[in-house]
Amino acid sequence: MMILQKIKSEGLAHLSYILGDGDEAIVIDPRRDCDVYLDIAARQGMRITHIFETHRNEDYVAGSLDLARLSGAVIHHGAAMAFAYGQSTREGDTFDLGDLRLRVLETPGHTMESISLVVTDRNFGGTPVGVFTGDALFVGDVGRTDFYPDREREVAGMLYDSIFNKLLPLGDQTIIYPAHGAGSVCGDNMASREFSTIGHERQHNPALQNTDRESFIDYKVAEHHDQPAYFRLMEHYNMEGAPPLGELPRPRPLTPEQVAQAVKQGAVIVDLRSPEAFAGAFIPGSLAMPLDMLPAYAGYLLDYEHDLILVPETLEQIPTAVRYLIRMGFERLPGYLRGGMHVWEISGRPYDRIGAVHASTLERRIKVNGAFTLLDVRKITEFTAEKRKAHLSGGFAGAPGRNRQGQAGCDILRQRTPRHHCRIDPEAAWL
Amino acid sequence: MMILQKIKSEGLAHLSYILGDGDEAIVIDPRRDCDVYLDIAARQGMRITHIFETHRNEDYVAGSLDLARLSGAVIHHGAAMAFAYGQSTREGDTFDLGDLRLRVLETPGHTMESISLVVTDRNFGGTPVGVFTGDALFVGDVGRTDFYPDREREVAGMLYDSIFNKLLPLGDQTIIYPAHGAGSVCGDNMASREFSTIGHERQHNPALQNTDRESFIDYKVAEHHDQPAYFRLMEHYNMEGAPPLGELPRPRPLTPEQVAQAVKQGAVIVDLRSPEAFAGAFIPGSLAMPLDMLPAYAGYLLDYEHDLILVPETLEQIPTAVRYLIRMGFERLPGYLRGGMHVWEISGRPYDRIGAVHASTLERRIKVNGAFTLLDVRKITEFTAEKRKAHLSGGFAGAPGRNRQGQAGCDILRQRTPRHHCRIDPEAAWL
Amino acid sequence: MMILQKIKSEGLAHLSYILGDGDEAIVIDPRRDCDVYLDIAARQGMRITHIFETHRNEDYVAGSLDLARLSGAVIHHGAAMAFAYGQSTREGDTFDLGDLRLRVLETPGHTMESISLVVTDRNFGGTPVGVFTGDALFVGDVGRTDFYPDREREVAGMLYDSIFNKLLPLGDQTIIYPAHGAGSVCGDNMASREFSTIGHERQHNPALQNTDRESFIDYKVAEHHDQPAYFRLMEHYNMEGAPPLGELPRPRPLTPEQVAQAVKQGAVIVDLRSPEAFAGAFIPGSLAMPLDMLPAYAGYLLDYEHDLILVPETLEQIPTAVRYLIRMGFERLPGYLRGGMHVWEISGRPYDRIGAVHASTLERRIKVNGAFTLLDVRKITEFTAEKRKAHLSGGFAGAPGRNRQGQAGCDILRQRTPRHHCRIDPEAAWL
Amino acid sequence: MMILQKIKSEGLAHLSYILGDGDEAIVIDPRRDCDVYLDIAARQGMRITHIFETHRNEDYVAGSLDLARLSGAVIHHGAAMAFAYGQSTREGDTFDLGDLRLRVLETPGHTMESISLVVTDRNFGGTPVGVFTGDALFVGDVGRTDFYPDREREVAGMLYDSIFNKLLPLGDQTIIYPAHGAGSVCGDNMASREFSTIGHERQHNPALQNTDRESFIDYKVAEHHDQPAYFRLMEHYNMEGAPPLGELPRPRPLTPEQVAQAVKQGAVIVDLRSPEAFAGAFIPGSLAMPLDMLPAYAGYLLDYEHDLILVPETLEQIPTAVRYLIRMGFERLPGYLRGGMHVWEISGRPYDRIGAVHASTLERRIKVNGAFTLLDVRKITEFTAEKRKAHLSGGFAGAPGRNRQGQAGCDILRQRTPRHHCRIDPEAAWL
């Protein structure tokens, strides 16, 4: 019995895989809450023997050490980086798994030690059936090459070589299994489709249409990518080995009194509710991070020095939020507001609201009366996108990553609902 | 192996039971989505042989017919009402179930054919171990006796006789298993504790402190109970036999366009989100019924002649809302707004908001400027509760059950968030 | 958000698929217990709009009608057969699903109206990304062509044309999604790997190495396939429309007395326990069908005219056995032996056992004393397999499909444990 | 919202409880795999604030330390024993939990520091509603008093005082919540019914019919109880604090070769399959412990110095077996035979079988030919039970707890199927 299962971590759009045949399985790029792999293996009667990290990830905490501890598996990395744990693997190394064979390709570019893993079925010839491409090649995009700022053309060239000289030659028939899907911070242009082949990418991946090495390099260095602050800790963890996770944290119920007390002692309030609920009533000073956007925003706006207090819509959101946060290294999760905003409101403590201006009203006001500042707090790539009329004329760009230390825009930023429709405080003078 | 399991239907606070020994089980007062009983029986290797209805329920659709069809069990009712299905059972009838014996007590008062079921363990003497009391005796309260308006003293007296002459004599050691817990429309004073005995109720149930028959009757006829409109259909269903449920309805995803179209054709929008989210943005004309309050409000405000379109906070709310609604007979559930309010908002369609006045602000305004009408839309029992200062001075009571046909208060009622803190439209002139 | 999920029905090794984008999804070759598709769609907020049957299946009951009733989807078949339900679709018909486009290919051979569905992503060119191949092309094998005995060369030629002239030209980069995996009765040589591409099959599928039309036809007509008796009802159901399933049957617990009574009235006992447990003690006359082999054996040995009584190892096996059986049209499932064989044994009723001869003992006995008949009851293809020494010298083939009406071997057959190691009744004279 | 939930550990028939009101909950006698309490508390939005151990348990590892670590709760014991962890609590101590109040009763007898916890509802008077009785009072039985062999009359008298002077005076209306149900090694006569009251026990508990102190003591000292070997480690753990559990062990799949290798190195094989399957084929030297009887037999026949290799019927049995074993302190669980007995059999390794003699045959043989020894390996209380003809005439009692070190009977014991019907090795001379 052969299995190949994709495990998607929503929000991060991180894709990991478990591949098994007979009584053995391997895992590629495991996430930190690694029970999912152990459960699949257990259901199949398989033991996990090898763990592969296609590269030192920067956007989440690798679960390799935890999984190795719990499964007895051996961890493998590319040889070009000095990891504090696991074993080095090199071009041409092979690993057998029942009837399957995995072969290592060194595919640097995104990082120096990036590897890809080619899968062949020994009962059906030596032609590749699939390849795990890590962050080298995605469906519809290729890996970022902005991590070595002073060597950017060099690493973009390395990625060209990895793709054009190693991956594409595997043959059109090769299915690709990348480490990310649409929504990841590791690429802006990935397809929402998560299945493709070398042949299809060769023909339709926009980046690969730059078949000339120099054009490809030019294409890559022209890209803009944000590097959220949390990347640094992720890189450190994934190089040195993350602290063991153990049981998942279980935030405890807090009364409004206890929440207020925690805030006094430095805790940050993360509000998981929808933008509409946040707009209806929120605790002054709290950060709006609707649950489904938490993985996208936490790394920009949170740090590791403060406790995080959650304000959930429902109790069911808590375990999901915890998984999202520990995957990014946020483990200081002492509690959550029990009973939701309602109990805060009836406790007599102050709460705030954010009004909304309907698009038609805003349009009218712009026409009638230009005497206000329109601050566009979206990402710079959204502000400047060419495909569509990307921003209102007269708008002023104030992207979140740029305004964290007290500039104008910061207050609105902290309270804004992270959706793209316009919400502006109705108490503002101009209304 | 003996089992006794309480199945609670949240919201309705309806309690049903499955009791089994060996390979047989019985179910008492099953709800309409009756898979839960079949699943428990299957896990225990038991067949359900008998279904008992302690009385003709008026607050939900009995699941007896569906459960009988799927299990082969026989349905039993009290003999004093002419049900169109099932069998009549009378005082003293006994049913054996492994080592257990059930004995029928006729305990009229709440309804004429109310029965209770006394449990004894044949290995441990003839003394009652427990009694299923239906709506005769609750933990902390007794059944309503307002269903026969012109015979109210008579039926309150019948309930007195049932409790004082039949239930209390079972002995202090008898555990009680009533048909409802706190939050039910079938009683205002039930304890939030769901375990008690005849002995404990005898000593501490407030209603039972009226040990004199006339005092008890006076106590009962002084009570105020609402009778939501949906009671009539429930009574009809539970007398004649409800239509078979079959698979649970699966509302389908709708675009804003499709929702708007449905409304044009008469559909009613039921918004399941929290009061804060509703206040932040809602579809004009929709009804705010936060999921956990849906069972309490649906029967007052919805009817059976219109399709219901749901606006959920998350997809996970849909199946729960469906169960809540079909238990009350609402089956016209064609769809829900997909993507939540967000997609409605960015579709360019109009949406509305409700402001909020903080209690301290309202207090100040009342002092400074009395030139507005304060409409209190809570239940009349909340308005007049003696235990605490129950309403703001100057407030005007406009309870929901009283103002449904166009009186002043109705519009605010339709949009109000059904929580007890004050929310008032900020567009109102006085603000 | 795009999804593509494979749903595998274990035992039958039947593969169905749900493919969705945005708020719409389609299902390909649904099975009868179709809640799985509705649940996936519900979790994604998708409505199922189309159901495709790649061909009139003969090995299971199609769930199309039930799924259409519950979802509102439209059913599509190939045009070359006169189905009593659904719509006809033809070469070149297209269906759009968010950014995806499906295009119909007529690919007859396995059946006359077989179709394949080509998937393209409209954001990434017109090149096929994948193709649903039904029973035309599997991973490592191709469809059976033995259903038109008097036209066998003609239909094998049609399959050749479908594969070589329609499927292979889609391009090496096309991922294939077939209707069966290894273990299906629809092909003996499928790979246990369930992921492949047109390019990989072109190079390594053994059947496709016969690139010459006549060689391919020769290859196909030389194959041997069994046609279990139940195929006839499946074909009838899938042509005319299967009866609606409704709730899954829930077999009830039976005492030994009740089981014995049912057998007297014609019921057949299906023993789901392991071969070892069956060998340890079994009810005389019962059929050994270990749960994981039930889908493989039920269609050969059971009929639709008798009630089936189950003897499970654990209660957890019952719902799985029920799903296996209703997928093949067996719905007369009144009950199961409660408490397992143990209660039968201590009821004082007779039970029987099957001894075992260790391979080494048998070898010795063959050498020492040839005076017994060695009856090999495995499949004829197992008996004659070339790859390995396939049977003991002196063994006599008595395959199950051949010996149902009283020939020698039949009694042993009915009691044999369907594993391939040798188990022989120790009461036999030669022991 | 008030909750009271009983958590039953099957096999051990251990009953623990979580009781909560508002945002706080307490746990009584938690088991070692304590996720169940954390999950219930999380679903209710409650924090666990206190853990009570009614006594130092001897039949399982208390989960108090693990639960305290994960929840932040404080552990409480009776004061009369010097625990290495937690706090001492004394007669009259009270703990408030929302509207509930718990009051400590010192109820020695089973152990010296046994406590009971009385529950009152502060909204409904001071009369007890329920009492957690630990191992002092069960439904239908009372606690064992055989743990202080040289003070047996003294401790039986202490139990009398605890029950008659402290528990019974709580009043007939008090519901009892004991620490064990039927099937526990802590009492032979418990009812299979798990709900009762002080009043019902007072009238019908056989032990309590000895209302005279001396009669009660006589009754108790006449009882026979086994003390399985594992009790010693449990007592040690529960006094000193058990080692933290962390993640549950995950036994890995083993090939027959690996199992054989492990056995060479001292591992013991525990066969979880049914008696019939074991009889059909088993690995020589393995111990038959059908999963549902594992908790009853493991403590008698296993020790803590050897690895345990499992032979399961299905993969689903593994996690259940792991929970059963770690609750009793067995943590050396490296692996299980993958593929079941089948793969062992076809590996060519030797396997053994156990025949069966039908009761009627045995009866005939006894009559015809007495020339054999009939060894009855059941418990001594089964052999001597008065209620029914408890053993065959001429049988010789050889109970498991008595014959562990090489006596006659031991070999049969090791291979016997632990059911009460007769199974005897057919290789025995007399057959």
mmCIF file of N, CA, C and O in Angstrom, chain A residues 12 14 29-33 53 57-66 85 230 233-235 237-238 241-245 304 324-331:
data_model
loop_
_atom_site.group_PDB
_atom_site.id
_atom_site.type_symbol
_atom_site.label_atom_id
_atom_site.label_comp_id
_atom_site.label_asym_id
_atom_site.label_seq_id
_atom_site.Cartn_x
_atom_site.Cartn_y
_atom_site.Cartn_z
ATOM 1 N N LEU A 12 -0.622 29.994 6.608
ATOM 2 C CA LEU A 12 0.740 30.029 6.087
ATOM 3 C C LEU A 12 0.789 29.482 4.668
ATOM 4 O O LEU A 12 1.763 29.716 3.948
ATOM 5 N N HIS A 14 1.421 26.627 3.933
ATOM 6 C CA HIS A 14 2.604 25.747 3.938
ATOM 7 C C HIS A 14 2.148 24.338 3.588
ATOM 8 O O HIS A 14 1.170 23.838 4.130
ATOM 9 N N ASP A 29 9.415 18.425 5.125
ATOM 10 C CA ASP A 29 9.107 19.748 5.680
ATOM 11 C C ASP A 29 7.983 19.733 6.718
ATOM 12 O O ASP A 29 6.972 20.439 6.572
ATOM 13 N N PRO A 30 8.139 18.948 7.783
ATOM 14 C CA PRO A 30 7.074 18.865 8.787
ATOM 15 C C PRO A 30 6.864 20.183 9.523
ATOM 16 O O PRO A 30 7.804 20.936 9.766
ATOM 17 N N ARG A 31 5.632 20.442 9.904
ATOM 18 C CA ARG A 31 5.332 21.603 10.729
ATOM 19 C C ARG A 31 5.514 21.225 12.194
ATOM 20 O O ARG A 31 5.739 20.055 12.520
ATOM 21 N N ARG A 32 5.402 22.228 13.053
ATOM 22 C CA ARG A 32 5.770 22.025 14.446
ATOM 23 C C ARG A 32 4.765 21.155 15.216
ATOM 24 O O ARG A 32 5.161 20.349 16.049
ATOM 25 N N ASP A 33 3.491 21.349 14.959
ATOM 26 C CA ASP A 33 2.486 20.497 15.611
ATOM 27 C C ASP A 33 2.385 19.241 14.757
ATOM 28 O O ASP A 33 1.528 19.121 13.895
ATOM 29 N N GLU A 53 14.193 18.202 5.201
ATOM 30 C CA GLU A 53 13.896 19.631 5.124
ATOM 31 C C GLU A 53 14.444 20.119 3.799
ATOM 32 O O GLU A 53 15.654 20.083 3.568
ATOM 33 N N ASN A 57 13.699 26.843 6.493
ATOM 34 C CA ASN A 57 12.541 27.707 6.336
ATOM 35 C C ASN A 57 12.664 28.971 7.183
ATOM 36 O O ASN A 57 13.296 28.961 8.234
ATOM 37 N N GLU A 58 12.072 30.049 6.701
ATOM 38 C CA GLU A 58 12.127 31.305 7.423
ATOM 39 C C GLU A 58 10.733 31.769 7.855
ATOM 40 O O GLU A 58 10.606 32.754 8.562
ATOM 41 N N ASP A 59 9.695 31.052 7.424
ATOM 42 C CA ASP A 59 8.346 31.539 7.720
ATOM 43 C C ASP A 59 7.581 30.691 8.729
ATOM 44 O O ASP A 59 6.431 31.011 9.038
ATOM 45 N N TYR A 60 8.194 29.653 9.239
ATOM 46 C CA TYR A 60 7.539 28.876 10.294
ATOM 47 C C TYR A 60 8.606 28.057 11.021
ATOM 48 O O TYR A 60 9.721 27.903 10.521
ATOM 49 N N VAL A 61 8.264 27.538 12.178
ATOM 50 C CA VAL A 61 9.178 26.700 12.942
ATOM 51 C C VAL A 61 9.094 25.269 12.422
ATOM 52 O O VAL A 61 8.013 24.673 12.425
ATOM 53 N N ALA A 62 10.205 24.716 11.966
ATOM 54 C CA ALA A 62 10.211 23.343 11.484
ATOM 55 C C ALA A 62 9.914 22.394 12.646
ATOM 56 O O ALA A 62 10.382 22.599 13.770
ATOM 57 N N GLY A 63 9.136 21.338 12.352
ATOM 58 C CA GLY A 63 8.790 20.369 13.382
ATOM 59 C C GLY A 63 9.707 19.153 13.383
ATOM 60 O O GLY A 63 9.420 18.165 14.047
ATOM 61 N N SER A 64 10.814 19.253 12.681
ATOM 62 C CA SER A 64 11.667 18.078 12.490
ATOM 63 C C SER A 64 12.147 17.472 13.798
ATOM 64 O O SER A 64 12.103 16.254 13.987
ATOM 65 N N LEU A 65 12.623 18.311 14.703
ATOM 66 C CA LEU A 65 13.185 17.767 15.939
ATOM 67 C C LEU A 65 12.120 17.075 16.780
ATOM 68 O O LEU A 65 12.350 15.995 17.318
ATOM 69 N N ASP A 66 10.962 17.698 16.894
ATOM 70 C CA ASP A 66 9.876 17.060 17.645
ATOM 71 C C ASP A 66 9.478 15.738 16.994
ATOM 72 O O ASP A 66 9.310 14.725 17.667
ATOM 73 N N TYR A 85 21.757 20.312 13.945
ATOM 74 C CA TYR A 85 21.127 19.013 14.181
ATOM 75 C C TYR A 85 20.924 18.338 12.832
ATOM 76 O O TYR A 85 21.019 18.976 11.774
ATOM 77 N N TYR A 230 9.432 38.480 12.196
ATOM 78 C CA TYR A 230 9.569 37.159 12.825
ATOM 79 C C TYR A 230 10.472 36.215 12.041
ATOM 80 O O TYR A 230 10.875 35.180 12.557
ATOM 81 N N LEU A 233 13.694 35.067 13.937
ATOM 82 C CA LEU A 233 13.649 34.001 14.927
ATOM 83 C C LEU A 233 13.451 32.641 14.259
ATOM 84 O O LEU A 233 14.036 31.640 14.664
ATOM 85 N N MET A 234 12.645 32.621 13.219
ATOM 86 C CA MET A 234 12.413 31.356 12.512
ATOM 87 C C MET A 234 13.723 30.807 11.959
ATOM 88 O O MET A 234 14.038 29.624 12.087
ATOM 89 N N GLU A 235 14.500 31.696 11.349
ATOM 90 C CA GLU A 235 15.783 31.254 10.792
ATOM 91 C C GLU A 235 16.694 30.716 11.894
ATOM 92 O O GLU A 235 17.363 29.695 11.721
ATOM 93 N N TYR A 237 15.788 29.473 14.859
ATOM 94 C CA TYR A 237 15.250 28.192 15.326
ATOM 95 C C TYR A 237 15.599 27.068 14.349
ATOM 96 O O TYR A 237 15.998 25.978 14.743
ATOM 97 N N ASN A 238 15.372 27.350 13.072
ATOM 98 C CA ASN A 238 15.498 26.268 12.094
ATOM 99 C C ASN A 238 16.952 25.918 11.793
ATOM 100 O O ASN A 238 17.229 24.876 11.198
ATOM 101 N N GLY A 241 17.868 24.528 15.814
ATOM 102 C CA GLY A 241 16.953 23.545 16.405
ATOM 103 C C GLY A 241 15.972 24.246 17.323
ATOM 104 O O GLY A 241 16.380 24.865 18.312
ATOM 105 N N ALA A 242 14.691 24.140 17.007
ATOM 106 C CA ALA A 242 13.669 24.822 17.809
ATOM 107 C C ALA A 242 13.516 24.129 19.155
ATOM 108 O O ALA A 242 13.770 22.934 19.273
ATOM 109 N N PRO A 243 13.098 24.870 20.181
ATOM 110 C CA PRO A 243 12.819 24.223 21.470
ATOM 111 C C PRO A 243 11.690 23.209 21.304
ATOM 112 O O PRO A 243 10.780 23.424 20.504
ATOM 113 N N PRO A 244 11.739 22.098 22.040
ATOM 114 C CA PRO A 244 10.680 21.093 21.892
ATOM 115 C C PRO A 244 9.324 21.680 22.250
ATOM 116 O O PRO A 244 9.211 22.511 23.151
ATOM 117 N N LEU A 245 8.301 21.236 21.539
ATOM 118 C CA LEU A 245 6.971 21.827 21.725
ATOM 119 C C LEU A 245 6.231 21.210 22.910
ATOM 120 O O LEU A 245 5.612 21.901 23.693
ATOM 121 N N TYR A 304 8.000 38.608 20.442
ATOM 122 C CA TYR A 304 8.128 37.435 21.312
ATOM 123 C C TYR A 304 8.337 37.818 22.778
ATOM 124 O O TYR A 304 8.548 36.964 23.613
ATOM 125 N N TYR A 324 -1.873 28.096 14.975
ATOM 126 C CA TYR A 324 -1.328 29.135 14.087
ATOM 127 C C TYR A 324 -0.137 29.833 14.748
ATOM 128 O O TYR A 324 0.881 30.094 14.107
ATOM 129 N N LEU A 325 -0.284 30.142 16.026
ATOM 130 C CA LEU A 325 0.730 30.954 16.696
ATOM 131 C C LEU A 325 1.986 30.153 17.034
ATOM 132 O O LEU A 325 3.099 30.642 16.830
ATOM 133 N N ILE A 326 1.822 28.934 17.527
ATOM 134 C CA ILE A 326 3.036 28.171 17.876
ATOM 135 C C ILE A 326 3.828 27.801 16.625
ATOM 136 O O ILE A 326 5.028 27.622 16.682
ATOM 137 N N ARG A 327 3.147 27.696 15.483
ATOM 138 C CA ARG A 327 3.883 27.422 14.239
ATOM 139 C C ARG A 327 4.841 28.565 13.906
ATOM 140 O O ARG A 327 5.799 28.377 13.174
ATOM 141 N N MET A 328 4.539 29.747 14.420
ATOM 142 C CA MET A 328 5.386 30.912 14.176
ATOM 143 C C MET A 328 6.209 31.250 15.422
ATOM 144 O O MET A 328 6.815 32.320 15.492
ATOM 145 N N GLY A 329 6.198 30.361 16.385
ATOM 146 C CA GLY A 329 7.058 30.547 17.553
ATOM 147 C C GLY A 329 6.433 31.331 18.697
ATOM 148 O O GLY A 329 7.098 31.576 19.696
ATOM 149 N N PHE A 330 5.177 31.719 18.586
ATOM 150 C CA PHE A 330 4.521 32.474 19.667
ATOM 151 C C PHE A 330 3.935 31.498 20.682
ATOM 152 O O PHE A 330 2.965 30.805 20.381
ATOM 153 N N GLU A 331 4.533 31.420 21.837
ATOM 154 C CA GLU A 331 4.125 30.411 22.812
ATOM 155 C C GLU A 331 3.616 31.020 24.113
ATOM 156 O O GLU A 331 3.173 30.305 24.996
#
